[in-house]
Short mmCIF file of C-alpha atoms and ligand atoms in Angstrom, two decimals:
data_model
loop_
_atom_site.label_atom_id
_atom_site.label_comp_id
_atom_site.label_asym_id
_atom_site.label_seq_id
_atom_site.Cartn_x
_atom_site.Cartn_y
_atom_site.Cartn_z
CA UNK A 268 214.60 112.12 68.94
CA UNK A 269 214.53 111.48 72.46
CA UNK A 270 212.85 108.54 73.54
CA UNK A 271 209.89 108.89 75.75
CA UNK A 272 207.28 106.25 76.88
CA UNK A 273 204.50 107.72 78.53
CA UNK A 274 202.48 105.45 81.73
CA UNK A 275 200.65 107.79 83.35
CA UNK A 276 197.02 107.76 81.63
CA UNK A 277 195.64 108.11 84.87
CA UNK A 278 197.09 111.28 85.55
CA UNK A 279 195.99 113.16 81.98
CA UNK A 280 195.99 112.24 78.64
CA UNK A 281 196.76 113.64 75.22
CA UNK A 282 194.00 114.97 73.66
CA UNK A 283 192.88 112.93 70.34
CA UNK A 284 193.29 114.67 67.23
CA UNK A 285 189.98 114.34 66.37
CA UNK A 286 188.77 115.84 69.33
CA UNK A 287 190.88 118.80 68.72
CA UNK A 288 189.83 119.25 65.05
CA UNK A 289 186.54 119.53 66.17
CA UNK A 290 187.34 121.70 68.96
CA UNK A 291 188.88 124.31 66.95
CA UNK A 292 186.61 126.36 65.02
CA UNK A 293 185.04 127.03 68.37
CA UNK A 294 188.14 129.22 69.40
CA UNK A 295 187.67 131.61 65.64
CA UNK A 296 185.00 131.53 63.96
CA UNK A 297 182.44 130.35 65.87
CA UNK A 298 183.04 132.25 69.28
CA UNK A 299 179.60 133.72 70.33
CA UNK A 300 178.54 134.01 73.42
CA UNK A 301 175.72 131.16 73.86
CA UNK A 302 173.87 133.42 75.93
CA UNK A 303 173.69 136.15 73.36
CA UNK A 304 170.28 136.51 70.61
CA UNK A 305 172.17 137.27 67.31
CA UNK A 306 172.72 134.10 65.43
CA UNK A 307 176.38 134.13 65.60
CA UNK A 308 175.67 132.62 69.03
CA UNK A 309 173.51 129.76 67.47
CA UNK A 310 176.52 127.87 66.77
CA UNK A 311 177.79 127.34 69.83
CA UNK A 312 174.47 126.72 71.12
CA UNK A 313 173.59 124.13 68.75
CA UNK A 314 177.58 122.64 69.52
CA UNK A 315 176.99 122.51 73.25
CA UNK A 316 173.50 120.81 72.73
CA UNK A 317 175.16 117.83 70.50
CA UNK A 318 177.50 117.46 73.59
CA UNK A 319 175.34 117.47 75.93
CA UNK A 320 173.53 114.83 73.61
CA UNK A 321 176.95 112.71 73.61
CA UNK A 322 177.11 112.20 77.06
CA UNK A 323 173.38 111.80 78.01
CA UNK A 324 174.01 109.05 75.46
CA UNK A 325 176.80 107.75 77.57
CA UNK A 326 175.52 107.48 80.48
CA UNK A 327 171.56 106.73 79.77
CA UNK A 328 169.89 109.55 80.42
CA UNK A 329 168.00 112.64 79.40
CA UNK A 330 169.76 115.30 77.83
CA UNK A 331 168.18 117.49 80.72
CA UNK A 332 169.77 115.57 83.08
CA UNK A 333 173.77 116.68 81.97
CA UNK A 334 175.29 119.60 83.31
CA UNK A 335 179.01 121.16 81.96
CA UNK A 336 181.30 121.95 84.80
CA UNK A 337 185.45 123.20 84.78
CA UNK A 338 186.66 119.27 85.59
CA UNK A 339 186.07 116.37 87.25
CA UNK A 340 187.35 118.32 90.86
CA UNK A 341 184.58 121.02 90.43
CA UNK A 342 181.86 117.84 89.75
CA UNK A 343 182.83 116.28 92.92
CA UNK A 344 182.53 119.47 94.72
CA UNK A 345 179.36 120.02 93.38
CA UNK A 346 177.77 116.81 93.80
CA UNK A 347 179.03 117.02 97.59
CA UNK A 348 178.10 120.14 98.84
CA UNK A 349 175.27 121.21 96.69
CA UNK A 350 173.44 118.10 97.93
CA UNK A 351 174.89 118.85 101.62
CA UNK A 352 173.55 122.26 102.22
CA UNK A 353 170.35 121.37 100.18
CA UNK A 354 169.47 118.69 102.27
CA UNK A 355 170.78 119.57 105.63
CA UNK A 356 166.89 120.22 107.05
CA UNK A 357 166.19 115.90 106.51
CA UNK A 358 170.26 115.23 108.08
CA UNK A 359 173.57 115.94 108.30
CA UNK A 360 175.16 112.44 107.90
CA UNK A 361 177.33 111.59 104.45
CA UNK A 362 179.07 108.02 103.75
CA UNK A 363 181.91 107.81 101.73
CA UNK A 364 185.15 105.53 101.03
CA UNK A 365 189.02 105.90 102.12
CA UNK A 366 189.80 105.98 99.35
CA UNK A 367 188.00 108.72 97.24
CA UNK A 368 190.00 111.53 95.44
CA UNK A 369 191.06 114.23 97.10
CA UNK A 370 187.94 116.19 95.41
CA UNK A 371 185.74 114.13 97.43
CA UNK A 372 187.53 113.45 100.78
CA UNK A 373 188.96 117.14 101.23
CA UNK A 374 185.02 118.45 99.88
CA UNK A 375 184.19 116.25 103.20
CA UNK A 376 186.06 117.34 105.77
CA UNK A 377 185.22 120.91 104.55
CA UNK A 378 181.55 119.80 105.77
CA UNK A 379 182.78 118.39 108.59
CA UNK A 380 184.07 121.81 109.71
CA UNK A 381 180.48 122.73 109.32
CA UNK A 382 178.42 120.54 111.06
CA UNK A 383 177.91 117.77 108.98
CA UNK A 384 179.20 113.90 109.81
CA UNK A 385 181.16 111.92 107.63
CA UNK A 386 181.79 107.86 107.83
CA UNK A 387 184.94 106.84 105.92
CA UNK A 388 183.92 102.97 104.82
CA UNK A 389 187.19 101.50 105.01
CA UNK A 390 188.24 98.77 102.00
CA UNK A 391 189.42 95.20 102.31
CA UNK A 392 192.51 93.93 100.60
CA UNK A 393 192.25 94.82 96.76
CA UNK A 394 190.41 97.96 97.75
CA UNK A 395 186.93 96.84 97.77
CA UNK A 396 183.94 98.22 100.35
CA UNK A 397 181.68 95.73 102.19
CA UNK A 398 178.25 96.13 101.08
CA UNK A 399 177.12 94.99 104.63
CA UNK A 400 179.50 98.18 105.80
CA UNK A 401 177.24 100.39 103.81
CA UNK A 402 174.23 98.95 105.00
CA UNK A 403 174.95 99.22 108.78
CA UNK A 404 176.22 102.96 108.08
CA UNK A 405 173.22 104.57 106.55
CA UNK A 406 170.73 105.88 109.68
CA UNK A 407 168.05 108.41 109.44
CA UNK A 408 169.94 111.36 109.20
CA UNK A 409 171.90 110.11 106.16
CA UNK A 410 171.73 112.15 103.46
CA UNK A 411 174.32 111.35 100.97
CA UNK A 412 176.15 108.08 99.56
CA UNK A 413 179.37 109.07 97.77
CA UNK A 414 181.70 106.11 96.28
CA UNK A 415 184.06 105.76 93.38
CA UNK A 416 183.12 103.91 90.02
CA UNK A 417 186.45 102.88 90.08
CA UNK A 418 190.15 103.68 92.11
CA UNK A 419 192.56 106.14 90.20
CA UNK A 420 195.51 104.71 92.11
CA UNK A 421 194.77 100.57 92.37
CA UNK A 422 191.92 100.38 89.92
CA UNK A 423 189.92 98.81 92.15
CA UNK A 424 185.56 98.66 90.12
CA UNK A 425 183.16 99.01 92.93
CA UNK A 426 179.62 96.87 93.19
CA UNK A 427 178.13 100.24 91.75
CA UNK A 428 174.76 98.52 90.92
CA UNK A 429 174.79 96.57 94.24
CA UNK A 430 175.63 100.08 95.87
CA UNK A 431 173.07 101.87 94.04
CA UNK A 432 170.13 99.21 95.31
CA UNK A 433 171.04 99.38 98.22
CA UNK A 434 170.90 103.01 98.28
CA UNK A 435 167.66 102.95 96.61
CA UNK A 436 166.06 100.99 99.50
CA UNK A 437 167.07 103.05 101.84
CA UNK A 438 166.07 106.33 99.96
CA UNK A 439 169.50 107.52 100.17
CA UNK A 440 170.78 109.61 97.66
CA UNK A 441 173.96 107.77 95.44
CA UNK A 442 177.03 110.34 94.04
CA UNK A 443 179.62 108.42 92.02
CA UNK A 444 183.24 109.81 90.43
CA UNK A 445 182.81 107.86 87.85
CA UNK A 446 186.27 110.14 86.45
CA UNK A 447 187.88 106.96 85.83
CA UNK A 448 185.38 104.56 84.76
CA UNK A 449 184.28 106.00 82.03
CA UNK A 450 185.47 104.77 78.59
CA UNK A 451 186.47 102.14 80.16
CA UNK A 452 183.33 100.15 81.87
CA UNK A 453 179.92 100.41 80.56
CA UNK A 454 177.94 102.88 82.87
CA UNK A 455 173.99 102.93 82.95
CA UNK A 456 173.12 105.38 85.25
CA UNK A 457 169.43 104.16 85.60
CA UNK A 458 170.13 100.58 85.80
CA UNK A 459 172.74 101.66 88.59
CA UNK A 460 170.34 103.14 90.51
CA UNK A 461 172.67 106.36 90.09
CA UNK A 462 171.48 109.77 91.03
CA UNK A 463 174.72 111.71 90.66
CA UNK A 464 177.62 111.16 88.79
CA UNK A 465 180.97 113.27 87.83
CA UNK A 466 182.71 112.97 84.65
CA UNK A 467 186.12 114.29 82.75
CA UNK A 468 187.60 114.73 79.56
CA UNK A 469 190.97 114.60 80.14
CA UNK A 470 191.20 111.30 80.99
CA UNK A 471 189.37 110.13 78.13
CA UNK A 472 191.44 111.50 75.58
CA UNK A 473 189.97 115.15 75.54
CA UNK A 474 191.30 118.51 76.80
CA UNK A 475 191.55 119.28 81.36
CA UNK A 476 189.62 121.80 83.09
CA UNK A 477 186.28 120.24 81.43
CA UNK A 478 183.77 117.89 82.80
CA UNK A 479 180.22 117.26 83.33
CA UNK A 480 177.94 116.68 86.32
CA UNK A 481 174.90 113.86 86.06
CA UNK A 482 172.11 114.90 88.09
CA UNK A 483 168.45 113.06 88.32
CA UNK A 484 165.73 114.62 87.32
CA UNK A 485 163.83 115.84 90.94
CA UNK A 486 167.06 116.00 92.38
CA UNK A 487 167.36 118.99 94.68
CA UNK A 488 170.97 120.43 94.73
CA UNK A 489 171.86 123.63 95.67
CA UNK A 490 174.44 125.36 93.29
CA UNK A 491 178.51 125.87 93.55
CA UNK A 492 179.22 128.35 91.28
CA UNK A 493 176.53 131.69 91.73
CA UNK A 494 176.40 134.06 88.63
CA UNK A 495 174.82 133.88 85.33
CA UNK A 496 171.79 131.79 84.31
CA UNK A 497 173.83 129.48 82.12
CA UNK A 498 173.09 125.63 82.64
CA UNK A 499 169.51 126.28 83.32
CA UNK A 500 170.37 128.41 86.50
CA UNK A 501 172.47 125.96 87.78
CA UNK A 502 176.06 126.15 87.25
CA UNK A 503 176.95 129.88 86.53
CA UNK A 504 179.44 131.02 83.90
CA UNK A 505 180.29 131.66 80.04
CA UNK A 506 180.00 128.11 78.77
CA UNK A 507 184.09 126.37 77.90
CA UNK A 508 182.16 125.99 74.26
CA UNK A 509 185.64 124.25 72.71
CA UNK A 510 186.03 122.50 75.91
CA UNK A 511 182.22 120.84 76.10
CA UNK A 512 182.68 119.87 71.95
CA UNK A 513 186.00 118.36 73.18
CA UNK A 514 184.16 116.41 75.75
CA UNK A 515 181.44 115.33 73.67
CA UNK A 516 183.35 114.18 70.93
CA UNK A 517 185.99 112.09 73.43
CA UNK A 518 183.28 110.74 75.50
CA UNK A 519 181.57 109.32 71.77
CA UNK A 520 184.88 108.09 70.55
CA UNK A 521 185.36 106.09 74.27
CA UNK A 522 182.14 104.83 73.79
CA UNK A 523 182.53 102.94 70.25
CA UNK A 524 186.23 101.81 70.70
CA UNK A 525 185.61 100.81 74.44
CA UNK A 526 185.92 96.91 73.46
CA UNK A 527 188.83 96.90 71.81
CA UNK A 528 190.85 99.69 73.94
CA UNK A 529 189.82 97.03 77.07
CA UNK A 530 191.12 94.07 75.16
CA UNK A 531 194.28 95.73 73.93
CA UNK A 532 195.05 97.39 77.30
CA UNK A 533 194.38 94.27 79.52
CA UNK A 534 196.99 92.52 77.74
CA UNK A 535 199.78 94.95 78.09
CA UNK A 536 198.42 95.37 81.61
CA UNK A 537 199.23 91.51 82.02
CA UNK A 538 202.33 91.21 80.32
CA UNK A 539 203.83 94.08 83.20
CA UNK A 540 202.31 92.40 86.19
CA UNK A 541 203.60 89.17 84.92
CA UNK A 542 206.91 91.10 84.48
CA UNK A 543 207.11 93.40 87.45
CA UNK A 544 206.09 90.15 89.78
CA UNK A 545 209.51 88.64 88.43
CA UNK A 546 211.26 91.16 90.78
CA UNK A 547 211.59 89.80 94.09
CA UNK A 548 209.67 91.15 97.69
CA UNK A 549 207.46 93.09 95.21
CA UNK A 550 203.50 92.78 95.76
CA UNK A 551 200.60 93.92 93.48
CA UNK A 552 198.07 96.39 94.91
CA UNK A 553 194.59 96.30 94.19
CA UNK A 554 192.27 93.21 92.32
CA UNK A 555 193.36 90.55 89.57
CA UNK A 556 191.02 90.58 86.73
CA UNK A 557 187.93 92.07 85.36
CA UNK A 558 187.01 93.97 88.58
CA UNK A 559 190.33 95.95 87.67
CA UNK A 560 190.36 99.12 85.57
CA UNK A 561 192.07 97.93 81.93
CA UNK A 562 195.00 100.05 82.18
CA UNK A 563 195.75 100.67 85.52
CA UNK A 564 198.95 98.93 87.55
CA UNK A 565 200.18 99.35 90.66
CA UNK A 566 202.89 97.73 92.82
CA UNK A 567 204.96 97.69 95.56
CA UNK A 568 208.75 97.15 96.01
CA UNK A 569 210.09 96.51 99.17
CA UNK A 570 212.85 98.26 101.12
CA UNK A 571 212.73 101.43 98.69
CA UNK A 572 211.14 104.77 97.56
CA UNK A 573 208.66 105.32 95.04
CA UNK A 574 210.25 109.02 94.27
CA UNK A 575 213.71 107.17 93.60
CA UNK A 576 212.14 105.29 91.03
CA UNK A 577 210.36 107.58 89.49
CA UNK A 578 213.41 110.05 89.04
CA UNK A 579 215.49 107.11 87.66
CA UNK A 580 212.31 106.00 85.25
CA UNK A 581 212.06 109.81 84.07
CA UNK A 582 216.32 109.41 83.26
CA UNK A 583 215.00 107.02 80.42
CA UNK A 584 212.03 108.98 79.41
CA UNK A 585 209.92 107.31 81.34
CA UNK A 586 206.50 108.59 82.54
CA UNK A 587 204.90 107.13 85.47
CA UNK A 588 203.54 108.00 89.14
CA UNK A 589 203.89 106.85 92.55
CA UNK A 590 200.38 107.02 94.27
CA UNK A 591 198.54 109.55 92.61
CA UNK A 592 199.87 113.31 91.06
CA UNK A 593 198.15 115.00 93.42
CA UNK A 594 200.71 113.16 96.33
CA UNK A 595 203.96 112.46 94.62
CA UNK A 596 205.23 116.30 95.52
CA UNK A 597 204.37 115.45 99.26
CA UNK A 598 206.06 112.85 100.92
CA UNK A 599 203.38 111.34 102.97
CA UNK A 600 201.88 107.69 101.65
CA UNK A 601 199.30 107.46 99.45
CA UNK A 602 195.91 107.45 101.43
CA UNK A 603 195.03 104.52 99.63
CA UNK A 604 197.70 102.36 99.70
CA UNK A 605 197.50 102.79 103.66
CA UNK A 606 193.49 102.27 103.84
CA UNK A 607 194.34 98.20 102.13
CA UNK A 608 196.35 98.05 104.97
CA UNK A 609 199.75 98.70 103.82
CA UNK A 610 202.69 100.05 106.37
CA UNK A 611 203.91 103.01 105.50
CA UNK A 612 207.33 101.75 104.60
CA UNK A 613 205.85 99.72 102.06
CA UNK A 614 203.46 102.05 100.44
CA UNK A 615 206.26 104.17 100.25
CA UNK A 616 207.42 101.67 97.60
CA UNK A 617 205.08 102.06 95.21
CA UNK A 618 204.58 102.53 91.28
CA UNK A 619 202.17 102.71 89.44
CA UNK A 620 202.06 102.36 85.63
CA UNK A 621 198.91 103.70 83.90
CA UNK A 622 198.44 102.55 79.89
CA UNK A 623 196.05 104.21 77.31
CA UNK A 624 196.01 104.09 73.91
CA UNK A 625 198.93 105.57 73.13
CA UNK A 626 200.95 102.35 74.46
CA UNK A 627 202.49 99.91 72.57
CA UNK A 628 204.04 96.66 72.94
CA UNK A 629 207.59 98.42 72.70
CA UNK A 630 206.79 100.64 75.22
CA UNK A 631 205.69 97.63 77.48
CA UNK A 632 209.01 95.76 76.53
CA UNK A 633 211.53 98.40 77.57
CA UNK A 634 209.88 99.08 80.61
CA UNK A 635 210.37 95.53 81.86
CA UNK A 636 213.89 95.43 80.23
CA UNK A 637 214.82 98.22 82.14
CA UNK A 638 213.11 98.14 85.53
CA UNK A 639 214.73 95.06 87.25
CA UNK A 640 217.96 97.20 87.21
CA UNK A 641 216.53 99.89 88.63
CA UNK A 642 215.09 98.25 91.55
CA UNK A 643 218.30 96.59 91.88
CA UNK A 644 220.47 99.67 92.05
CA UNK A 645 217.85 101.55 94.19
CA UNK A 646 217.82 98.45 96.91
CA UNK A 647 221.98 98.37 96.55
CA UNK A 648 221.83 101.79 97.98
CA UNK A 649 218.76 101.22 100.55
CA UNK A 650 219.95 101.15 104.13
CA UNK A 651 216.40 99.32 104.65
CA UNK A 652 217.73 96.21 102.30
CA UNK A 653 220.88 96.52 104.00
CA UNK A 654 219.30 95.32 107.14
CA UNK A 655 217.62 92.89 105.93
CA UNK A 656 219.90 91.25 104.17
CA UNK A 657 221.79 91.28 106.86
CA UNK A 658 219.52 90.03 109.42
CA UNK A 659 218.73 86.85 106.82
CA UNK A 660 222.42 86.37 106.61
CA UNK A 661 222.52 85.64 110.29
C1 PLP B 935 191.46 113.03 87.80
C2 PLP B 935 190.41 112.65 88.76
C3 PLP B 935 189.57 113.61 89.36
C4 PLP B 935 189.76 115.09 89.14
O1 PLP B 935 189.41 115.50 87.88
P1 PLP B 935 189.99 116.91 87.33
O2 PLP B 935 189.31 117.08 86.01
O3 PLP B 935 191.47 116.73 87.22
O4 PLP B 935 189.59 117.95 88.30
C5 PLP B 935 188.57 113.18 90.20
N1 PLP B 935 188.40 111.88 90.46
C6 PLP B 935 189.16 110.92 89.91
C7 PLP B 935 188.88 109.50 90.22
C8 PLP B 935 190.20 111.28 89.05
O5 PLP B 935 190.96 110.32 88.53
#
């Protein structure tokens, strides 16, 4: 068989076989519509409910409180505009990061084309926002707080509790894509002063184009999807009834193996860094520690492209990513590599290596035993290296 080792959790991950055995009777026998009287339809009723149950349990709140959506994008979207246009008679004004998804920034700049303002908080060094930033942002006509739980691309965990208080004081509604977080860091949406918060299950080990939307009770969003009364009148459409079990189920099993999935993952993470540092002119991007998500790495080497090395990784069955999926078919720098202040000739350097629980210590092994080489060969043929060799030669 041909070898394949597979980094790119961040991106999507395999769906647990648990998660599809309980997915599956909801594509035969149990396929009523849950909007439909007969009691063939009680089934997938009663199935949704226990989901909806799973993640309330999650994330601390009321059953009430959890609404399905088609993905984490669709959440953001959601969260954005439907508090936007809701609100737009108290402001206009919305604070977010530089370094949101797209789902958030390009849900922005929609607004922006229709009269709302947005401030970008820019991030320091491992990706972090300055609480003291947020503070001075917020004014009377601000409407809407919207910051990651934690960075798909540098892993970078946000103050969320410190953000939420702050946004409390100022009676400021708080949004939080929370898409990567979860599973991974323990989230309490009312401890976190957290009124909104957007969810996945495919990168928690459950199927893609499923997710779920927090929203606090008294919160007054308008909706994104019009149709149907399903989700209490607020998110329109025949329920994904195989894709909400699927979420249910993957956010439970995240929930009771989240210790030891950290611990595992932290020291594979470690044993790469460690590795990948070996390689001269090559930095790390984004924090050391516990403030960075468990499986996430991300580096930079100098004087060479990140496509180059992903092509050359995917020659030895290698899966990984160079900024995020959503930019490695474009050739401009990842937005958040540039907002920690990178150049763009060294963001254009980058990798990054995402573990789950899939990973194992081989995997971790023959990607440092055969990286080095590839950096090497890639740099041989860099006109960038040639120079500076060169120039230190003189
Ligand atoms: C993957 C991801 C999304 C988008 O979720 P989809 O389910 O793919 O639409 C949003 N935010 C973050 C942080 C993500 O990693």
């Amino acid at each position: 068989m041909e070898k394949r080792v597979y980094m790119d959790y961040a991106a999507t991950t395999y769906t647990k076989p648990e998660v599809l055995e309980e997915m599956l009777p909801y594509f035969t026998e149990h396929f009523g519509n849950p909007s439909s009287i007969y009691s063939l339809s009680r089934e997938t009723r009663k199935a949704i409910d226990i989901s909806r149950d799973r993640v309330a349990k999650a994330l601390n709140c009321d059953r009430s409180e959890v609404f399905f959506t088609g993905g984490g994008s669709e959440a953001d979207n959601w969260a954005i505009k439907g508090i936007a246009f809701s609100h737009i008679s108290k402001g206009n004004h919305i604070i977010t990061t530089k370094i949101e998804h797209h789902a958030v920034l390009h849900a922005c700049e929609y607004l922006e084309k229709h009269g709302f303002e947005v401030t970008y908080l820019p991030v320091n060094e491992e990706g972090f926002i300055n609480l003291e930033d947020l503070r001075s942002a917020i004014t009377d006509k601000t409407i809407l707080v919207s910051i990651m739980f934690a960075n798909n691309e540098i892993g970078t965990i946000q103050p969320i509790k410190e953000i939420g208080a702050i946004c409390k004081e100022r009676g400021v509604l708080f949004h939080t894509d929370a898409v990567q977080a979860l599973g991974n860091v323990c989230i309490d949406v009312k401890d976190m002063n957290i009124d909104l918060l957007s969810l996945a299950a495919h990168k928690i080990y459950g199927p893609k184009g499923v997710g779920a939307l927090y929203i606090r009770r008294g919160v007054k969003i308008d909706n994104l999807v019009h149709g149907g009364a399903q989700e209490r009148a607020k998110r329109a459409g025949t329920e994904n009834v195989a894709g909400i079990v699927g979420l249910g189920k993957a956010v439970e099993l995240a929930l009771t193996n989240m210790e030891d999935h950290n611990n595992r993952l932290v020291s594979f993470r470690e044993k790469l860094i460690e590795g990948l540092m070996k390689i001269p002119y090559t930095r790390l991007n984004g924090p050391k520690g516990e403030k960075r998500l468990s499986g996430n790495i991300n580096v930079c080497f100098r004087f060479i492209e990140g496509e180059g090395i992903l092509l050359s990784l995917d020659d030895l069955g290698i899966c990984a990513s160079s900024g995020s999926a959503c930019t490695s078919g474009a050739l401009d720098p990842s937005h958040v590599l540039l907002a920690i202040g990178l150049t763009h000739e060294i963001a254009h350097g980058s990798l990054r290596l995402s573990i789950g629980d899939g990973t194992t210590e081989e995997d971790v092994n023959y990607v440092l035993e055969v990286l080095p080489g590839i950096i090497e060969r890639l740099r041989s043929m860099s006109p960038l290296w040639d120079d500076f060799v060169k120039k230190g030669e003189n």
